[in-house]
mmCIF file of C-alpha atoms and ligand atoms in Angstrom:
data_model
loop_
_atom_site.group_PDB
_atom_site.id
_atom_site.type_symbol
_atom_site.label_atom_id
_atom_site.label_comp_id
_atom_site.label_asym_id
_atom_site.label_seq_id
_atom_site.Cartn_x
_atom_site.Cartn_y
_atom_site.Cartn_z
ATOM 1 C CA HIS A 73 136.711 101.456 108.440
ATOM 2 C CA ILE A 74 133.055 103.593 107.397
ATOM 3 C CA ALA A 75 132.000 102.282 111.630
ATOM 4 C CA ASP A 76 135.637 104.298 112.558
ATOM 5 C CA ALA A 77 134.656 107.405 110.343
ATOM 6 C CA GLN A 78 131.400 107.742 111.520
ATOM 7 C CA ARG A 79 132.360 107.543 114.773
ATOM 8 C CA THR A 80 134.664 110.490 114.634
ATOM 9 C CA ASP A 81 132.729 112.281 112.386
ATOM 10 C CA LEU A 82 130.050 112.844 114.801
ATOM 11 C CA MET A 83 127.618 115.631 113.449
ATOM 12 C CA THR A 84 126.315 117.238 117.167
ATOM 13 C CA ILE A 85 124.070 119.368 117.024
ATOM 14 C CA THR A 86 125.304 122.556 118.282
ATOM 15 C CA ARG A 87 127.612 121.867 115.262
ATOM 16 C CA PHE A 88 124.557 121.051 113.108
ATOM 17 C CA VAL A 89 122.955 124.398 113.604
ATOM 18 C CA LEU A 90 126.273 126.578 113.410
ATOM 19 C CA ASN A 91 126.303 125.253 110.064
ATOM 20 C CA GLU A 92 122.432 126.470 109.411
ATOM 21 C CA GLN A 93 123.788 129.543 111.015
ATOM 22 C CA SER A 94 126.678 130.178 107.981
ATOM 23 C CA LYS A 95 123.358 129.791 105.804
ATOM 24 C CA HIS A 96 122.014 132.913 107.178
ATOM 25 C CA PRO A 97 125.894 135.417 106.775
ATOM 26 C CA GLU A 98 123.554 137.971 108.112
ATOM 27 C CA SER A 99 122.749 136.144 111.410
ATOM 28 C CA ARG A 100 125.270 137.005 114.202
ATOM 29 C CA GLY A 101 124.783 133.528 116.483
ATOM 30 C CA ASP A 102 122.256 134.760 118.635
ATOM 31 C CA PHE A 103 120.059 131.906 117.429
ATOM 32 C CA THR A 104 122.333 129.248 118.048
ATOM 33 C CA ILE A 105 122.688 130.997 121.447
ATOM 34 C CA LEU A 106 119.179 131.061 122.514
ATOM 35 C CA LEU A 107 119.071 126.921 121.463
ATOM 36 C CA SER A 108 122.683 125.778 122.901
ATOM 37 C CA HIS A 109 120.628 126.607 125.994
ATOM 38 C CA ILE A 110 117.728 125.361 125.048
ATOM 39 C CA VAL A 111 120.196 121.900 124.506
ATOM 40 C CA LEU A 112 120.596 122.387 127.720
ATOM 41 C CA GLY A 113 117.488 122.544 129.429
ATOM 42 C CA CYS A 114 116.514 119.748 128.133
ATOM 43 C CA LYS A 115 120.356 117.974 128.947
ATOM 44 C CA PHE A 116 118.800 118.584 132.576
ATOM 45 C CA VAL A 117 115.371 116.983 132.800
ATOM 46 C CA CYS A 118 116.537 113.637 130.929
ATOM 47 C CA SER A 119 118.624 113.665 133.536
ATOM 48 C CA ALA A 120 116.254 114.500 136.446
ATOM 49 C CA VAL A 121 113.530 112.327 134.418
ATOM 50 C CA ASN A 122 115.863 109.541 134.474
ATOM 51 C CA LYS A 123 116.653 109.296 138.131
ATOM 52 C CA ALA A 124 113.045 110.996 139.613
ATOM 53 C CA GLY A 125 111.728 107.032 140.283
ATOM 54 C CA LEU A 126 114.897 106.785 142.520
ATOM 55 C CA ALA A 127 115.309 110.746 143.810
ATOM 56 C CA LYS A 128 111.683 110.611 144.697
ATOM 57 C CA LEU A 129 110.684 112.916 142.760
ATOM 58 C CA ILE A 130 107.638 110.505 141.168
ATOM 59 C CA GLY A 131 103.988 112.088 143.251
ATOM 60 C CA LEU A 132 102.578 115.315 143.336
ATOM 61 C CA ALA A 133 103.825 118.253 144.762
ATOM 62 C CA GLY A 134 100.534 119.130 145.792
ATOM 63 C CA GLU A 135 100.325 122.324 143.939
ATOM 64 C CA THR A 136 97.987 122.567 140.956
ATOM 65 C CA ASN A 137 98.843 124.467 137.453
ATOM 66 C CA VAL A 138 97.296 127.048 136.200
ATOM 67 C CA GLN A 139 95.314 124.645 134.181
ATOM 68 C CA GLY A 140 93.820 122.736 137.599
ATOM 69 C CA GLU A 141 95.752 119.740 136.908
ATOM 70 C CA GLU A 142 98.041 117.990 140.499
ATOM 71 C CA GLN A 143 101.109 119.812 139.543
ATOM 72 C CA LYS A 144 104.174 116.869 139.703
ATOM 73 C CA LYS A 145 107.704 117.498 140.651
ATOM 74 C CA LEU A 146 109.228 116.519 137.558
ATOM 75 C CA ASP A 147 106.667 119.471 136.540
ATOM 76 C CA VAL A 148 107.868 122.252 138.897
ATOM 77 C CA LEU A 149 111.218 121.578 138.307
ATOM 78 C CA SER A 150 111.379 121.394 134.898
ATOM 79 C CA ASN A 151 109.360 124.787 134.308
ATOM 80 C CA ASP A 152 111.879 126.883 135.867
ATOM 81 C CA VAL A 153 114.845 125.386 134.244
ATOM 82 C CA PHE A 154 113.869 126.059 131.180
ATOM 83 C CA ILE A 155 112.616 129.716 132.523
ATOM 84 C CA LYS A 156 115.764 130.003 134.102
ATOM 85 C CA ALA A 157 117.889 128.329 131.290
ATOM 86 C CA LEU A 158 115.956 131.100 128.804
ATOM 87 C CA LYS A 159 116.465 133.824 130.373
ATOM 88 C CA SER A 160 120.155 133.352 130.991
ATOM 89 C CA SER A 161 120.727 133.340 126.985
ATOM 90 C CA GLY A 162 120.094 137.040 126.649
ATOM 91 C CA ARG A 163 118.308 136.103 124.163
ATOM 92 C CA THR A 164 114.519 136.284 124.283
ATOM 93 C CA CYS A 165 112.338 138.242 125.733
ATOM 94 C CA ILE A 166 108.739 136.485 125.910
ATOM 95 C CA LEU A 167 108.139 133.193 127.723
ATOM 96 C CA VAL A 168 105.010 131.508 127.827
ATOM 97 C CA SER A 169 104.876 127.850 129.948
ATOM 98 C CA GLU A 170 101.982 125.692 130.434
ATOM 99 C CA GLU A 171 102.613 125.865 133.889
ATOM 100 C CA ASP A 172 102.616 129.707 133.829
ATOM 101 C CA GLU A 173 99.101 131.877 133.722
ATOM 102 C CA GLU A 174 100.395 135.299 132.693
ATOM 103 C CA ALA A 175 103.158 135.086 129.752
ATOM 104 C CA ILE A 176 106.915 136.176 131.220
ATOM 105 C CA PHE A 177 108.913 139.092 130.919
ATOM 106 C CA VAL A 178 112.243 139.378 130.312
ATOM 107 C CA GLU A 179 113.730 141.983 132.199
ATOM 108 C CA PRO A 180 115.008 144.787 129.895
ATOM 109 C CA SER A 181 118.483 143.764 130.879
ATOM 110 C CA GLN A 182 118.540 140.548 130.071
ATOM 111 C CA ARG A 183 115.864 140.837 126.670
ATOM 112 C CA GLY A 184 116.971 138.855 123.862
ATOM 113 C CA LYS A 185 114.699 138.903 120.176
ATOM 114 C CA TYR A 186 113.153 135.781 120.070
ATOM 115 C CA CYS A 187 109.511 134.703 122.054
ATOM 116 C CA VAL A 188 109.531 131.641 123.485
ATOM 117 C CA VAL A 189 106.570 129.293 123.603
ATOM 118 C CA PHE A 190 106.205 125.520 125.861
ATOM 119 C CA ASP A 191 105.372 122.831 127.750
ATOM 120 C CA PRO A 192 108.152 121.851 129.667
ATOM 121 C CA LEU A 193 107.099 118.521 130.517
ATOM 122 C CA ASP A 194 103.800 117.212 128.401
ATOM 123 C CA GLY A 195 102.302 113.966 129.389
ATOM 124 C CA SER A 196 102.917 114.803 132.463
ATOM 125 C CA SER A 197 100.652 112.510 134.010
ATOM 126 C CA ASN A 198 101.950 109.634 132.878
ATOM 127 C CA ILE A 199 105.389 110.286 134.853
ATOM 128 C CA ASP A 200 104.322 107.794 137.141
ATOM 129 C CA CYS A 201 104.195 105.342 134.786
ATOM 130 C CA GLY A 202 107.466 105.385 133.350
ATOM 131 C CA VAL A 203 105.794 106.261 129.480
ATOM 132 C CA SER A 204 107.544 108.517 127.149
ATOM 133 C CA ILE A 205 107.421 112.161 128.599
ATOM 134 C CA GLY A 206 108.646 115.125 126.008
ATOM 135 C CA THR A 207 108.804 118.968 126.519
ATOM 136 C CA ILE A 208 107.916 120.917 123.272
ATOM 137 C CA PHE A 209 108.708 124.253 122.218
ATOM 138 C CA GLY A 210 108.352 126.864 119.427
ATOM 139 C CA ILE A 211 110.139 129.813 118.573
ATOM 140 C CA TYR A 212 109.045 133.810 117.179
ATOM 141 C CA MET A 213 110.624 136.264 116.433
ATOM 142 C CA MET A 214 109.625 139.563 117.682
ATOM 143 C CA LYS A 215 108.024 141.802 114.714
ATOM 144 C CA ASP A 216 109.960 144.821 115.972
ATOM 145 C CA ASN A 217 111.787 145.543 118.784
ATOM 146 C CA HIS A 218 108.989 147.942 120.196
ATOM 147 C CA GLU A 219 108.089 147.275 124.377
ATOM 148 C CA PRO A 220 107.278 143.491 124.420
ATOM 149 C CA ILE A 221 103.303 143.286 124.267
ATOM 150 C CA ILE A 222 101.596 139.785 124.814
ATOM 151 C CA GLU A 223 99.677 140.357 121.284
ATOM 152 C CA ASP A 224 103.687 139.284 120.078
ATOM 153 C CA VAL A 225 103.718 135.594 120.510
ATOM 154 C CA LEU A 226 99.991 135.673 119.812
ATOM 155 C CA GLN A 227 100.817 134.500 115.918
ATOM 156 C CA PRO A 228 99.780 132.363 113.852
ATOM 157 C CA GLY A 229 101.799 129.309 113.908
ATOM 158 C CA LYS A 230 103.270 129.729 110.447
ATOM 159 C CA ASN A 231 105.416 132.569 111.375
ATOM 160 C CA MET A 232 107.404 130.075 113.672
ATOM 161 C CA LEU A 233 111.386 130.586 113.582
ATOM 162 C CA ALA A 234 111.486 126.611 114.655
ATOM 163 C CA ALA A 235 110.442 124.037 116.383
ATOM 164 C CA GLY A 236 110.835 120.715 118.491
ATOM 165 C CA TYR A 237 110.992 118.815 120.463
ATOM 166 C CA CYS A 238 112.423 116.184 122.881
ATOM 167 C CA MET A 239 111.293 113.318 123.783
ATOM 168 C CA TYR A 240 112.418 112.139 127.634
ATOM 169 C CA GLY A 241 111.749 107.742 126.885
ATOM 170 C CA SER A 242 113.773 104.653 126.304
ATOM 171 C CA SER A 243 116.831 107.492 125.046
ATOM 172 C CA CYS A 244 116.350 110.999 125.171
ATOM 173 C CA THR A 245 115.937 112.535 121.497
ATOM 174 C CA LEU A 246 115.571 115.548 120.869
ATOM 175 C CA VAL A 247 113.427 116.281 117.428
ATOM 176 C CA ILE A 248 113.712 119.989 115.558
ATOM 177 C CA SER A 249 113.437 122.006 112.685
ATOM 178 C CA THR A 250 114.836 125.794 111.402
ATOM 179 C CA GLY A 251 112.465 126.032 108.707
ATOM 180 C CA SER A 252 114.300 123.658 106.139
ATOM 181 C CA GLY A 253 113.451 120.345 106.812
ATOM 182 C CA VAL A 254 113.018 118.576 110.187
ATOM 183 C CA ASN A 255 116.520 116.289 111.860
ATOM 184 C CA GLY A 256 116.665 114.169 114.909
ATOM 185 C CA PHE A 257 119.362 114.297 117.271
ATOM 186 C CA THR A 258 119.497 111.395 120.306
ATOM 187 C CA LEU A 259 122.141 111.896 123.497
ATOM 188 C CA ASP A 260 125.386 110.263 124.173
ATOM 189 C CA PRO A 261 125.247 110.479 128.001
ATOM 190 C CA SER A 262 128.702 109.118 127.899
ATOM 191 C CA LEU A 263 129.290 112.449 125.777
ATOM 192 C CA GLY A 264 126.764 114.711 127.013
ATOM 193 C CA GLU A 265 126.243 115.933 123.446
ATOM 194 C CA PHE A 266 123.009 115.374 120.654
ATOM 195 C CA ILE A 267 123.714 113.287 117.971
ATOM 196 C CA LEU A 268 122.446 113.063 114.917
ATOM 197 C CA THR A 269 120.709 109.683 114.249
ATOM 198 C CA HIS A 270 118.146 110.699 112.626
ATOM 199 C CA PRO A 271 118.934 113.058 109.053
ATOM 200 C CA ASP A 272 116.414 114.871 107.108
ATOM 201 C CA ILE A 273 113.356 113.278 108.195
ATOM 202 C CA LYS A 274 110.291 112.701 105.881
ATOM 203 C CA ILE A 275 106.912 111.912 107.179
ATOM 204 C CA PRO A 276 105.248 109.010 104.772
ATOM 205 C CA LYS A 277 102.866 110.072 102.437
ATOM 206 C CA LYS A 278 100.837 107.453 103.335
ATOM 207 C CA GLY A 279 99.999 105.451 107.095
ATOM 208 C CA LYS A 280 98.811 102.414 108.714
ATOM 209 C CA ILE A 281 98.472 103.620 111.696
ATOM 210 C CA TYR A 282 96.015 105.659 113.552
ATOM 211 C CA SER A 283 96.008 107.153 116.876
ATOM 212 C CA VAL A 284 92.899 108.639 119.191
ATOM 213 C CA ASN A 285 91.283 108.588 122.543
ATOM 214 C CA GLU A 286 89.018 106.463 121.404
ATOM 215 C CA GLY A 287 87.619 106.625 124.894
ATOM 216 C CA ASN A 288 85.816 109.510 123.554
ATOM 217 C CA ALA A 289 83.952 108.352 120.444
ATOM 218 C CA LYS A 290 80.836 108.656 121.944
ATOM 219 C CA ASN A 291 80.988 112.626 121.343
ATOM 220 C CA TRP A 292 82.798 112.668 118.138
ATOM 221 C CA ASP A 293 81.000 114.889 115.109
ATOM 222 C CA GLY A 294 80.693 113.368 112.038
ATOM 223 C CA PRO A 295 83.300 113.399 110.041
ATOM 224 C CA THR A 296 85.885 111.906 112.422
ATOM 225 C CA ALA A 297 83.610 108.918 113.709
ATOM 226 C CA SER A 298 83.275 108.482 110.276
ATOM 227 C CA TYR A 299 87.124 108.168 109.484
ATOM 228 C CA VAL A 300 87.804 106.144 112.593
ATOM 229 C CA GLU A 301 85.471 104.009 111.117
ATOM 230 C CA LYS A 302 86.965 103.418 107.813
ATOM 231 C CA CYS A 303 89.749 102.964 109.863
ATOM 232 C CA LYS A 304 88.721 100.185 111.379
ATOM 233 C CA PHE A 305 86.156 98.633 108.693
ATOM 234 C CA PRO A 306 88.013 99.568 105.479
ATOM 235 C CA LYS A 307 85.154 99.980 102.685
ATOM 236 C CA ASP A 308 87.717 99.602 99.776
ATOM 237 C CA GLY A 309 89.316 96.007 100.629
ATOM 238 C CA SER A 310 92.379 97.786 101.554
ATOM 239 C CA SER A 311 93.129 96.106 105.395
ATOM 240 C CA ALA A 312 92.003 97.836 108.336
ATOM 241 C CA LYS A 313 94.262 100.174 110.729
ATOM 242 C CA SER A 314 96.195 99.378 113.712
ATOM 243 C CA LEU A 315 94.839 101.521 116.554
ATOM 244 C CA ARG A 316 98.363 103.312 118.494
ATOM 245 C CA TYR A 317 97.591 105.246 121.755
ATOM 246 C CA ILE A 318 100.307 106.790 123.993
ATOM 247 C CA GLY A 319 98.489 109.412 125.195
ATOM 248 C CA SER A 320 101.624 111.467 125.875
ATOM 249 C CA MET A 321 101.684 113.747 123.060
ATOM 250 C CA VAL A 322 105.694 113.789 121.860
ATOM 251 C CA ALA A 323 104.872 110.330 122.210
ATOM 252 C CA ASP A 324 102.453 109.627 119.786
ATOM 253 C CA VAL A 325 103.408 112.524 117.788
ATOM 254 C CA HIS A 326 107.086 110.714 117.671
ATOM 255 C CA ARG A 327 105.857 107.625 115.834
ATOM 256 C CA THR A 328 103.450 109.274 114.067
ATOM 257 C CA LEU A 329 106.520 111.235 112.218
ATOM 258 C CA LEU A 330 108.920 108.482 111.877
ATOM 259 C CA TYR A 331 106.051 105.384 110.868
ATOM 260 C CA GLY A 332 103.503 106.949 109.059
ATOM 261 C CA GLY A 333 99.565 107.637 109.657
ATOM 262 C CA THR A 334 97.735 110.295 112.068
ATOM 263 C CA PHE A 335 97.462 111.653 115.275
ATOM 264 C CA LEU A 336 93.857 113.509 115.986
ATOM 265 C CA TYR A 337 92.783 115.006 119.238
ATOM 266 C CA PRO A 338 89.108 116.116 117.725
ATOM 267 C CA ALA A 339 86.659 118.804 118.901
ATOM 268 C CA ASP A 340 83.203 116.777 120.932
ATOM 269 C CA LYS A 341 80.652 117.186 122.217
ATOM 270 C CA LYS A 342 82.840 118.214 125.946
ATOM 271 C CA SER A 343 85.703 119.861 124.580
ATOM 272 C CA PRO A 344 84.229 122.073 121.348
ATOM 273 C CA SER A 345 87.778 123.720 120.789
ATOM 274 C CA GLY A 346 89.556 119.932 121.757
ATOM 275 C CA LYS A 347 91.753 119.414 124.447
ATOM 276 C CA LEU A 348 95.694 120.152 122.689
ATOM 277 C CA ARG A 349 97.423 123.847 122.969
ATOM 278 C CA VAL A 350 97.282 125.937 120.026
ATOM 279 C CA LEU A 351 101.048 127.796 120.671
ATOM 280 C CA TYR A 352 103.044 124.914 122.615
ATOM 281 C CA GLU A 353 101.731 121.310 121.503
ATOM 282 C CA VAL A 354 99.449 122.140 118.235
ATOM 283 C CA PHE A 355 101.791 124.803 116.392
ATOM 284 C CA PRO A 356 105.255 122.981 116.763
ATOM 285 C CA MET A 357 103.992 119.690 115.903
ATOM 286 C CA SER A 358 102.273 121.219 113.285
ATOM 287 C CA PHE A 359 105.330 123.670 112.301
ATOM 288 C CA LEU A 360 107.621 120.264 111.913
ATOM 289 C CA MET A 361 104.655 117.518 110.445
ATOM 290 C CA GLU A 362 104.806 120.096 107.342
ATOM 291 C CA GLN A 363 108.458 120.193 107.459
ATOM 292 C CA ALA A 364 107.880 116.712 107.067
ATOM 293 C CA GLY A 365 106.130 116.028 104.174
ATOM 294 C CA GLY A 366 102.918 115.931 106.169
ATOM 295 C CA GLN A 367 99.779 117.906 107.105
ATOM 296 C CA ALA A 368 98.243 119.155 109.886
ATOM 297 C CA PHE A 369 94.670 120.433 109.710
ATOM 298 C CA THR A 370 92.261 121.951 113.208
ATOM 299 C CA GLY A 371 88.982 120.549 111.363
ATOM 300 C CA LYS A 372 88.221 124.107 109.686
ATOM 301 C CA GLU A 373 91.593 124.848 108.310
ATOM 302 C CA ARG A 374 95.370 124.635 108.080
ATOM 303 C CA ALA A 375 96.746 124.772 112.418
ATOM 304 C CA LEU A 376 99.710 126.773 111.420
ATOM 305 C CA ASP A 377 97.381 129.487 109.672
ATOM 306 C CA LEU A 378 95.561 129.786 113.212
ATOM 307 C CA ILE A 379 96.090 133.316 114.769
ATOM 308 C CA PRO A 380 95.333 132.649 118.688
ATOM 309 C CA THR A 381 94.007 134.971 120.652
ATOM 310 C CA LYS A 382 94.503 133.547 124.640
ATOM 311 C CA LEU A 383 97.713 132.254 125.470
ATOM 312 C CA HIS A 384 96.235 128.500 126.587
ATOM 313 C CA GLU A 385 93.678 128.505 123.461
ATOM 314 C CA ARG A 386 93.259 125.119 122.480
ATOM 315 C CA SER A 387 92.470 123.228 119.213
ATOM 316 C CA PRO A 388 91.202 120.025 117.471
ATOM 317 C CA ILE A 389 93.977 118.878 115.237
ATOM 318 C CA PHE A 390 94.479 116.583 112.687
ATOM 319 C CA LEU A 391 98.210 115.631 111.627
ATOM 320 C CA GLY A 392 100.609 112.534 109.950
ATOM 321 C CA SER A 393 100.688 111.914 106.442
ATOM 322 C CA TYR A 394 99.834 113.860 103.458
ATOM 323 C CA ASP A 395 98.137 111.183 102.012
ATOM 324 C CA ASP A 396 95.822 110.293 105.296
ATOM 325 C CA ILE A 397 95.351 114.116 106.106
ATOM 326 C CA GLU A 398 93.967 115.132 102.922
ATOM 327 C CA GLU A 399 91.131 112.055 103.625
ATOM 328 C CA ILE A 400 89.931 114.180 106.858
ATOM 329 C CA LYS A 401 89.828 117.370 105.131
ATOM 330 C CA ALA A 402 87.366 115.800 102.229
ATOM 331 C CA LEU A 403 85.042 114.429 105.114
ATOM 332 C CA TYR A 404 84.923 117.586 106.660
ATOM 333 C CA ALA A 405 84.589 119.495 103.118
ATOM 334 C CA ALA A 406 81.806 117.046 102.906
ATOM 335 C CA GLU A 407 80.151 117.945 105.792
ATOM 336 C CA GLY A 408 80.256 121.672 104.927
ATOM 337 C CA LYS A 409 78.149 121.453 102.148
HETATM 338 P P1 LIG B 454 93.372 112.028 126.613
HETATM 339 C C1 LIG B 454 98.581 115.036 128.122
HETATM 340 O O1 LIG B 454 97.840 114.877 129.406
HETATM 341 C C2 LIG B 454 97.947 115.676 127.117
HETATM 342 O O2 LIG B 454 98.720 117.270 127.250
HETATM 343 C C3 LIG B 454 99.374 114.871 125.677
HETATM 344 O O3 LIG B 454 100.313 114.633 125.828
HETATM 345 C C4 LIG B 454 98.692 113.914 125.255
HETATM 346 O O4 LIG B 454 98.050 114.016 123.751
HETATM 347 C C5 LIG B 454 97.129 114.286 125.864
HETATM 348 O O5 LIG B 454 96.945 115.184 126.843
HETATM 349 C C6 LIG B 454 96.068 112.974 126.741
HETATM 350 O O6 LIG B 454 95.150 113.677 126.401
HETATM 351 O O7 LIG B 454 92.595 113.167 127.132
HETATM 352 O O8 LIG B 454 93.424 111.464 125.786
HETATM 353 O O9 LIG B 454 94.178 111.462 127.803
#
């Protein structure tokens, strides 16, 4: 009987967000409409990614994106899909995409009050070998309804109203927070609906996994090197941690959120600001981690306190289980003394 009840009492992401919205009587449903357009974009990209191998979408589109990386056709497709979906929602005014050097200012007739920062297909260098990739997004509210300017998106991550990612892997999983906890939804392709499968995700307080590209070890600073050394050769008699590194941020963060542990992309001598982008990689993942009871640290400060000065600015990031990040913060504090 319970199985039947569960089967018929499907909590879709739309119903879930409407329930959330009902907690804010003042809201006029704009956020729900915006989210439904983001969900539509995720469904489309999920279908395109799953067909990529068959539809010969794999391989270089020949162009390069603003990051100077070879752009693959799925990148181009995903970026176009999300920009069209976000504009047609009529609820956005500024869009910042990893794929576009400049911010996109939505024309006045289609303009709304939200700014969306996103990476339409993060980890795309893994497309050809079938590793999970994902869309990452964050949502700000315009400070007030003046003519939008670029400063409206250069806000600290703590000002985000919502953030999430959609992972295109063995299943299509959308993980989102609107500021009161983290929930995970899995796409049921037969229904075309995202169903609540991971209610109220909380990251374990401590984990047994660390996740970092050890190939950069020769360039790490002292505290990062000491932390990794401690994971591999613990001095307190505890067992060594496992290293898991997929090289696709959405997949590495999703595992960290569910299993615990840490994900690091530290600064190093080659890249003093690390590699990951503040607005549409660091901030959304840090927002989710804090909402799930974890932490996110830059090596200097709480990641969500950063105030970006440029759209595609990078930052080092250490995120994951609360107690594990405390250890990293202590190592950086000791270095600073
Ligand atoms: P590295 C993928 O290209 C990406 O932007 C993130 O998804 C991922 O976490 C990181 O770069 C991997 O970088 O230098 O370890 O290959």
